[in-house]
Short mmCIF file of C-alpha atoms in Angstrom, two decimals:
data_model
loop_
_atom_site.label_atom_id
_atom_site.label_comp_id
_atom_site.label_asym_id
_atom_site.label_seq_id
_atom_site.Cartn_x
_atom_site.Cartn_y
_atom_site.Cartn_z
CA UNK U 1 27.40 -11.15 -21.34
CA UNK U 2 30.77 -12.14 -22.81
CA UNK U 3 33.44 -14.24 -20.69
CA UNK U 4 36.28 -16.11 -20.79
CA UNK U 5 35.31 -19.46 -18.60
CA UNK U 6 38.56 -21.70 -17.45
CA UNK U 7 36.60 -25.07 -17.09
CA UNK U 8 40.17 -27.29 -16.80
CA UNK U 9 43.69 -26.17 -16.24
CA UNK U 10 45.99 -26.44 -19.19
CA UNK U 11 47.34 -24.36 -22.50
CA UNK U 12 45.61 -21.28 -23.61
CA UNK U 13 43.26 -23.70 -25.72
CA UNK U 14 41.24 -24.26 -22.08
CA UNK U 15 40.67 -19.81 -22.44
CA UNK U 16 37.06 -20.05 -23.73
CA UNK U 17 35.07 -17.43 -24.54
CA UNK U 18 31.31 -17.74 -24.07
CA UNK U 19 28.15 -16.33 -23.18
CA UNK U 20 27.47 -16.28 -19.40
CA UNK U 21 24.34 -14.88 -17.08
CA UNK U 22 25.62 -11.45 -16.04
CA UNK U 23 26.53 -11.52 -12.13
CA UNK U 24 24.69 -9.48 -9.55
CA UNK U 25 26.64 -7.55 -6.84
CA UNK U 26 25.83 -8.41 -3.24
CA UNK U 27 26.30 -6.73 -0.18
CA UNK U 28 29.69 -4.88 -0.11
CA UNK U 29 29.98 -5.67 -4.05
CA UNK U 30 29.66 -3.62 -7.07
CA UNK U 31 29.05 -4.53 -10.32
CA UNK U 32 31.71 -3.02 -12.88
CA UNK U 33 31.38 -2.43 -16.79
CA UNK U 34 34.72 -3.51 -17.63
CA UNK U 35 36.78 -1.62 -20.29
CA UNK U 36 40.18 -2.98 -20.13
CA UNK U 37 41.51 -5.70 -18.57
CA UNK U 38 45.63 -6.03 -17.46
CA UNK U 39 47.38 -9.55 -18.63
CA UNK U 40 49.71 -10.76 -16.01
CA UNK U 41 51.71 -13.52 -15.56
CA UNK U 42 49.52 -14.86 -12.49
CA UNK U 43 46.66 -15.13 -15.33
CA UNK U 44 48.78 -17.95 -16.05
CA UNK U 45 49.94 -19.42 -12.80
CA UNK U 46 46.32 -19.89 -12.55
CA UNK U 47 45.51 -21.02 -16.08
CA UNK U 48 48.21 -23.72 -16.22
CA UNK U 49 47.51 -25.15 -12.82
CA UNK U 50 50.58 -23.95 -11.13
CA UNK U 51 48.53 -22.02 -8.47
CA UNK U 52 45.27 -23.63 -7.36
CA UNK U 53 41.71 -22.42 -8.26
CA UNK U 54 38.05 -23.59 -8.25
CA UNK U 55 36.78 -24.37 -11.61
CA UNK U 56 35.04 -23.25 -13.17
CA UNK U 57 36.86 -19.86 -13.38
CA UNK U 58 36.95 -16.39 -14.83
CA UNK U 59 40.38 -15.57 -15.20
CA UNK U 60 41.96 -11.91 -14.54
CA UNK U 61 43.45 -10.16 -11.71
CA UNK U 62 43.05 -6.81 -12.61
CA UNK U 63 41.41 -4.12 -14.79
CA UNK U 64 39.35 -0.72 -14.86
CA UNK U 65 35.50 0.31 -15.73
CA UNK U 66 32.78 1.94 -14.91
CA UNK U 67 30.35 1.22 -12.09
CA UNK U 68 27.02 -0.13 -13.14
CA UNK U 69 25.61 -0.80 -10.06
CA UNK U 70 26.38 -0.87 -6.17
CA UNK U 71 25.51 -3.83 -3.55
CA UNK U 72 23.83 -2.82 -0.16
CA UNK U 73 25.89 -1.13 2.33
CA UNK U 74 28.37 0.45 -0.24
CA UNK U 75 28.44 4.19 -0.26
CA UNK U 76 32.05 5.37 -1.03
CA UNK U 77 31.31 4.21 -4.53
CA UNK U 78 28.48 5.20 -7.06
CA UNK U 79 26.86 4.18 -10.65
CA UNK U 80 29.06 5.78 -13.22
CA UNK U 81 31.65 6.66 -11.49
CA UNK U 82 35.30 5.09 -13.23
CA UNK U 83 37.14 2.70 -11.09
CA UNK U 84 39.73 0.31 -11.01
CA UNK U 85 40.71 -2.87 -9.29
CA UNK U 86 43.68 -5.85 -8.95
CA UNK U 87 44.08 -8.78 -6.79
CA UNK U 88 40.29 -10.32 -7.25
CA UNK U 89 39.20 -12.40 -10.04
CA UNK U 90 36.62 -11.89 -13.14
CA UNK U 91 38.36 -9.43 -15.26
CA UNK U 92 37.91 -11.24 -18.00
CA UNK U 93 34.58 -10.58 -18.58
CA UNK U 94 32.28 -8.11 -19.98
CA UNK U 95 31.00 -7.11 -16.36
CA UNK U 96 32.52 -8.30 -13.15
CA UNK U 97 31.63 -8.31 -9.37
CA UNK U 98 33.88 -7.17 -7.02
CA UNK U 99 34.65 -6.56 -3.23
CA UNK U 100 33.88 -2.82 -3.15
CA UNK U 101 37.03 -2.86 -0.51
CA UNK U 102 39.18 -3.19 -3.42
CA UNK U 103 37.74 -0.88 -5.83
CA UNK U 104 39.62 2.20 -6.04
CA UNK U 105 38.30 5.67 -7.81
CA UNK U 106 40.39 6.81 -10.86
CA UNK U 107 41.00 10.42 -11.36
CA UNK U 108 40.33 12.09 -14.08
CA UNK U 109 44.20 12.93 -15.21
CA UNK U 110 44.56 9.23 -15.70
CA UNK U 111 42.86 7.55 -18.63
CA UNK U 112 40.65 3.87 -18.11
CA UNK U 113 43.22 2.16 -19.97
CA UNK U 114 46.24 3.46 -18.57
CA UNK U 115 44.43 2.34 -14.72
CA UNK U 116 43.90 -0.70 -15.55
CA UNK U 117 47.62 -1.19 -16.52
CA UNK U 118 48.80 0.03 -13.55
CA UNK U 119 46.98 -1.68 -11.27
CA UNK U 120 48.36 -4.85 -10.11
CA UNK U 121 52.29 -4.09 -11.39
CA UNK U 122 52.56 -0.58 -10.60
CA UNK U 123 51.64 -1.44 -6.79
CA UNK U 124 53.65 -4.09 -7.31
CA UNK U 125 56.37 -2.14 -8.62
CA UNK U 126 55.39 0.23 -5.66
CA UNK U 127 55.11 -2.45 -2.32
CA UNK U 128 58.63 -3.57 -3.87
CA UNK U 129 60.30 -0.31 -3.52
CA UNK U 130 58.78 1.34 -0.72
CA UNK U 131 58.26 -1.19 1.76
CA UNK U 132 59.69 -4.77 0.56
CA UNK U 133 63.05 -3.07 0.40
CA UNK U 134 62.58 0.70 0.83
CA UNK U 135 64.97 2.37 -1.64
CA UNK U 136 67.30 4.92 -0.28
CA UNK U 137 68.71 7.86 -2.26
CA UNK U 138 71.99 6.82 -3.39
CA UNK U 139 71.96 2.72 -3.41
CA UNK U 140 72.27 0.30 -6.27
CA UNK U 141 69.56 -1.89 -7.34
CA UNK U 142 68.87 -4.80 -9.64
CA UNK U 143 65.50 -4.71 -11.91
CA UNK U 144 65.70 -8.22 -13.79
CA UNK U 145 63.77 -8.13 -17.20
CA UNK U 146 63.80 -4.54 -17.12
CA UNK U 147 61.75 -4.21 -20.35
CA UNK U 148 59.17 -5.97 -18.62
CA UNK U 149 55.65 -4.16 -17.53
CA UNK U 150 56.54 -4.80 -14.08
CA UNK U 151 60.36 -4.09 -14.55
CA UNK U 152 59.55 -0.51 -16.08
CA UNK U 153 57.36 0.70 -13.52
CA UNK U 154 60.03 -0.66 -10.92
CA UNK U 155 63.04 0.96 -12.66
CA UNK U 156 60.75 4.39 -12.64
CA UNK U 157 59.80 4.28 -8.98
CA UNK U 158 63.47 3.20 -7.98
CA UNK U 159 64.78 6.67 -10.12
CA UNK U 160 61.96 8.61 -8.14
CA UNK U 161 63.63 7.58 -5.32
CA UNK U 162 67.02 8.41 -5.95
CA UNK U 163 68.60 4.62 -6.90
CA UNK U 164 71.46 3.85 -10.02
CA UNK U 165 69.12 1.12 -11.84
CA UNK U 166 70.92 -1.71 -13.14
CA UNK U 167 68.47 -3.81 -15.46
CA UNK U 168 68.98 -7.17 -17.31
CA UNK U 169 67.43 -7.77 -20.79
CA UNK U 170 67.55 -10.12 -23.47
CA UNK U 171 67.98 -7.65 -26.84
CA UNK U 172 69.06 -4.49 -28.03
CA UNK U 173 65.38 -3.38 -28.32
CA UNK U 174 64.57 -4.36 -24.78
CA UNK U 175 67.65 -2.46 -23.87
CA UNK U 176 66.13 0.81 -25.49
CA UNK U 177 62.80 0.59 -23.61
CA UNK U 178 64.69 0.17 -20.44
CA UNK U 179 66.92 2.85 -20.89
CA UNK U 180 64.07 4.87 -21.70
CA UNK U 181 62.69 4.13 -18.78
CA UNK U 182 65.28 5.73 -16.67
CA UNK U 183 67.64 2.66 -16.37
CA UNK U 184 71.58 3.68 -15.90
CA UNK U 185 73.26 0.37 -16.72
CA UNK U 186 71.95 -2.59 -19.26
CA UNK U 187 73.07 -6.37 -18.49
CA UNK U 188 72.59 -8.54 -21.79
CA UNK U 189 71.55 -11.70 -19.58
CA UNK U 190 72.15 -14.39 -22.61
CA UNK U 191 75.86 -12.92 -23.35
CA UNK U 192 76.98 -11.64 -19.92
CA UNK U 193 77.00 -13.52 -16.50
CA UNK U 194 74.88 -11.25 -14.49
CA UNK U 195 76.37 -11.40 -10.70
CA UNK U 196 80.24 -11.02 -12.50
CA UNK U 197 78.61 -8.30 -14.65
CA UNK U 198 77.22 -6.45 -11.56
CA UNK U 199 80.23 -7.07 -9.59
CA UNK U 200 81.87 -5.28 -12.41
CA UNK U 201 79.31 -2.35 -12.30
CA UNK U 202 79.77 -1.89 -8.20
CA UNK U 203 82.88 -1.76 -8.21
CA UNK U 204 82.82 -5.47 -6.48
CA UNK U 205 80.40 -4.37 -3.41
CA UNK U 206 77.17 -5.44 -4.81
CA UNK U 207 73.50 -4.42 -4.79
CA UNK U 208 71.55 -2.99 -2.30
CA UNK U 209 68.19 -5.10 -3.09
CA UNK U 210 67.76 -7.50 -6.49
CA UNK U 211 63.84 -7.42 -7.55
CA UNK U 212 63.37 -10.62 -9.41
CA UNK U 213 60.25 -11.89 -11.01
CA UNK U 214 61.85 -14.58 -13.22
CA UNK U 215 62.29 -17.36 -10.50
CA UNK U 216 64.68 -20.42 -10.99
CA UNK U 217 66.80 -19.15 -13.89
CA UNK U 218 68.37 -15.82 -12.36
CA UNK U 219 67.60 -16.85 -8.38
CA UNK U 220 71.61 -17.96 -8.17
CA UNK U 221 72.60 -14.75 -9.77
CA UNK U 222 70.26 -12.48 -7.65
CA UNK U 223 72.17 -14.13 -4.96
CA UNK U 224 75.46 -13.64 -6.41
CA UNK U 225 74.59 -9.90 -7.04
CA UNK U 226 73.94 -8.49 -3.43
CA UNK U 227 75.85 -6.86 -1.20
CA UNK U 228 76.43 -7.82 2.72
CA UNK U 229 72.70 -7.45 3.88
CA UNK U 230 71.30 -6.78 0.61
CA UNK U 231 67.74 -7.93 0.00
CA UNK U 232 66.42 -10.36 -2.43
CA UNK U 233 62.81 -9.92 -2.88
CA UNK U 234 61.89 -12.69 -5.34
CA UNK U 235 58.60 -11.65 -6.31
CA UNK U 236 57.55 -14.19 -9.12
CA UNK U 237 58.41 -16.99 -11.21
CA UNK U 238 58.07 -15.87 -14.76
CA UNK U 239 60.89 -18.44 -16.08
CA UNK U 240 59.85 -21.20 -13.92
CA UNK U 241 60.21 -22.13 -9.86
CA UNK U 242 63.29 -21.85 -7.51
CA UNK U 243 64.96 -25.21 -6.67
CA UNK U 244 64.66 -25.41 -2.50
CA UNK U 245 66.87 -23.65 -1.02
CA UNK U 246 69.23 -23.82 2.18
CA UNK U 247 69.26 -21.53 4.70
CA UNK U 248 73.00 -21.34 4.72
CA UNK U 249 73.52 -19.77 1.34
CA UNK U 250 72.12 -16.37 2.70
CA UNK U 251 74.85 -16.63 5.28
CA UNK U 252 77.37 -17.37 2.59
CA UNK U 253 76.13 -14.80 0.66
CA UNK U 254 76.93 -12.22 3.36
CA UNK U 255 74.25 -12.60 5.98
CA UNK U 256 71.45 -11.51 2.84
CA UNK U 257 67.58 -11.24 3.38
CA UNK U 258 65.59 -13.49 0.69
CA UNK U 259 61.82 -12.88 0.86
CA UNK U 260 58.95 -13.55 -1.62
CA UNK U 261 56.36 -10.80 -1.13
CA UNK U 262 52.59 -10.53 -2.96
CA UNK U 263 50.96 -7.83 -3.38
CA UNK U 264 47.69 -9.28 -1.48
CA UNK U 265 49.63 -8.99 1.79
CA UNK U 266 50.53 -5.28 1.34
CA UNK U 267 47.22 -3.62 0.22
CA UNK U 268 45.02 -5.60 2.69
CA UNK U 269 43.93 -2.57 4.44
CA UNK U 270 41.76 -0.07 2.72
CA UNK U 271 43.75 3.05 3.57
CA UNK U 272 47.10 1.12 2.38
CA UNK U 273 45.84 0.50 -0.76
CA UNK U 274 43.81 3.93 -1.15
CA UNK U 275 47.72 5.08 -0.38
CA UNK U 276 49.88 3.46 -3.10
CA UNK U 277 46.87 3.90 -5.56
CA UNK U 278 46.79 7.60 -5.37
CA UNK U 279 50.45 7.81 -5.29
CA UNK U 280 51.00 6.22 -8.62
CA UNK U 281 48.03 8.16 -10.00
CA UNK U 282 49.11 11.13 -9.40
CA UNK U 283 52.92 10.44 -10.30
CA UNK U 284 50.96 9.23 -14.04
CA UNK U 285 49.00 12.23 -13.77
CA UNK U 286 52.27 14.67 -13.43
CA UNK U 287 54.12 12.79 -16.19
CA UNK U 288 56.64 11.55 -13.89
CA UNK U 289 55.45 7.90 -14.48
CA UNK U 290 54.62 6.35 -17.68
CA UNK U 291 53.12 2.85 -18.20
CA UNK U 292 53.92 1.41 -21.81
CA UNK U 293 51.11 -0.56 -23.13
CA UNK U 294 53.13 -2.75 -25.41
CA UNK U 295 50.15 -4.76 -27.05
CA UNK U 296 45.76 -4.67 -26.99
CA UNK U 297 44.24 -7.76 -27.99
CA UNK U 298 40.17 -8.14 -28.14
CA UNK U 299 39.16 -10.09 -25.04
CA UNK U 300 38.51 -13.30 -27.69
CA UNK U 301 42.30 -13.59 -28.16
CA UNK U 302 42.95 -13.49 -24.38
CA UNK U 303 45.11 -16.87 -25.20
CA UNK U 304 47.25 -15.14 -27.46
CA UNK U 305 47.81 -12.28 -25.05
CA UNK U 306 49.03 -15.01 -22.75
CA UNK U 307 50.72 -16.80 -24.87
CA UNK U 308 53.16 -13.75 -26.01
CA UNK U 309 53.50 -13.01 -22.17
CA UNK U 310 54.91 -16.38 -21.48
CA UNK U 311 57.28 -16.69 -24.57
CA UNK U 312 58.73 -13.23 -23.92
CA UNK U 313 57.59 -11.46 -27.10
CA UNK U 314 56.22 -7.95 -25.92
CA UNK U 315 57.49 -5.47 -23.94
CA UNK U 316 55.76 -3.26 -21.48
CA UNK U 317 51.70 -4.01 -20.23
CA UNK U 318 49.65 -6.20 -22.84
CA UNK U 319 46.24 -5.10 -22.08
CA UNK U 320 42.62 -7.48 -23.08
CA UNK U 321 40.34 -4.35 -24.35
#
């Protein structure tokens, strides 16, 4: 079978795509035909070095199939039945073995495709605003790079639940998608100050919670953006890692929660992630969610996939199919 092998951390020149032996599930594993494959920015993390792995490596975090085969002691899950996964490596691959614990069924209202996109950001998206900082009907939130896969899906689920969606983007066309995606104010990050633009927008009182996946180039805004209490939940590092911080400046900031959640921690237990999975299924089955696939590459050109990612050139979920 076909797979992308990381043999030595570096550019998207160490993606290589070769011919493997195809895996074998185990007990508690199945074996998935994969059909599309999610590209996220901890593809990268991993790819560059900034988050340590074992080489040699099969890179991807997430995706959707069909099952092929089933280890010994699985029985939730059967041969051809379509599933979908995040949060355990191999996706890029023609076939992948995976913890059957972390397999979820897809219904038939949602297409392979769209699954796999939804995966690992839409229960992002969903841990962020249902449990990191549960969104109440009526509060103010931030969504930084609100034209982002992850910053859609967050902007949707905040509207479900009743939030005004301030989003920050970089152009007039990421300012469309976001407003399209249910977002009630636009920040133009490179011409505006955000925390004196959202200062401006509440009326000086501030955000309720700031979801931030960028990292050290809108952390001090974030801060600068919430209200007494508010919540930062600084869930990635997209435009590069937060300086160290002191304690102190959530006191100054008005005695503010900062917290940097994964996903890992919040679908650990089977019936969690059973939870949020069927919940965003069923809001993309009613056509009260929508996941824009901005961009399919073939599963050769995985380092271009990542490479637009990183340099900010797509919108929405770039998918490896």
């Amino acid at each position: 079978m076909r797979a992308i092998i990381i043999e030595e951390t570096g550019g998207p020149e160490v993606l290589r795509l070769v011919e493997t032996d195809e895996p074998a599930p185990g007990a508690g594993e199945v074996l998935i035909d994969v059909e599309a494959r999610g590209v996220n920015f901890i593809d990268i993390y991993q790819r560059s070095g900034a988050y340590d792995i074992s080489l040699p490596y099969i890179p991807g975090m997430e995706a959707a199939g069909v099952v092929a085969s089933v280890g010994e002691g699985v029985s939730d899950l059967s041969v051809g039945q379509r599933v979908a996964w995040a949060m355990a490596p191999g996706a890029y691959a023609d076939r992948a073995v995976v913890k059957a614990s972390l397999v979820v069924p897809v219904p038939d209202t949602v297409s392979t495709e769209l699954a796999a996109a939804l995966m690992l950001q839409g229960m992002t998206a969903h841990c962020l605003t249902h449990s990191v900082y549960p969104i109440q009907d009526g509060d103010t939130v931030l969504v930084h790079a609100a034209a982002g896969g992850t910053g859609l899906l967050i902007t949707q689920l905040a509207k479900e639940r009743g939030a005004r969606v301030i989003g920050t983007v970089s152009t007039q066309e990421k300012e469309r998608v976001a407003r399209d995606a249910g977002a009630d104010e636009i920040v133009h990050y490179t011409k505006t100050p955000v925390a004196e633009a959202v200062r401006d927008l509440t009326d000086g009182a501030g955000v309720a919670a700031v979801y931030d996946g960028v990292g050290g180039p809108t952390f001090d805004a974030s801060l600068d953006s919430l209200r007494p209490r508010g919540v930062l939940a600084l869930f990635g590092q997209a435009g590069g890692a937060v300086r160290p911080v002191d304690p102190q400046r959530l006191n100054a900031a008005g005695s503010v929660y900062l917290t940097r959640p994964s996903l890992a921690h919040f679908v650990a237990d089977r019936g969690e992630l059973l939870g949020r999975a069927e919940e965003l299924f069923a809001l993309l089955g009613a056509g009260r969610l929508e996941v824009n696939v901005g961009g399919r590459y073939p599963l050769a050109e995985a380092g271009n996939a990542q490479s637009d990612l990183a340099a900010r050139r797509t919108t929405g979920k770039l998918l490896l199919v």
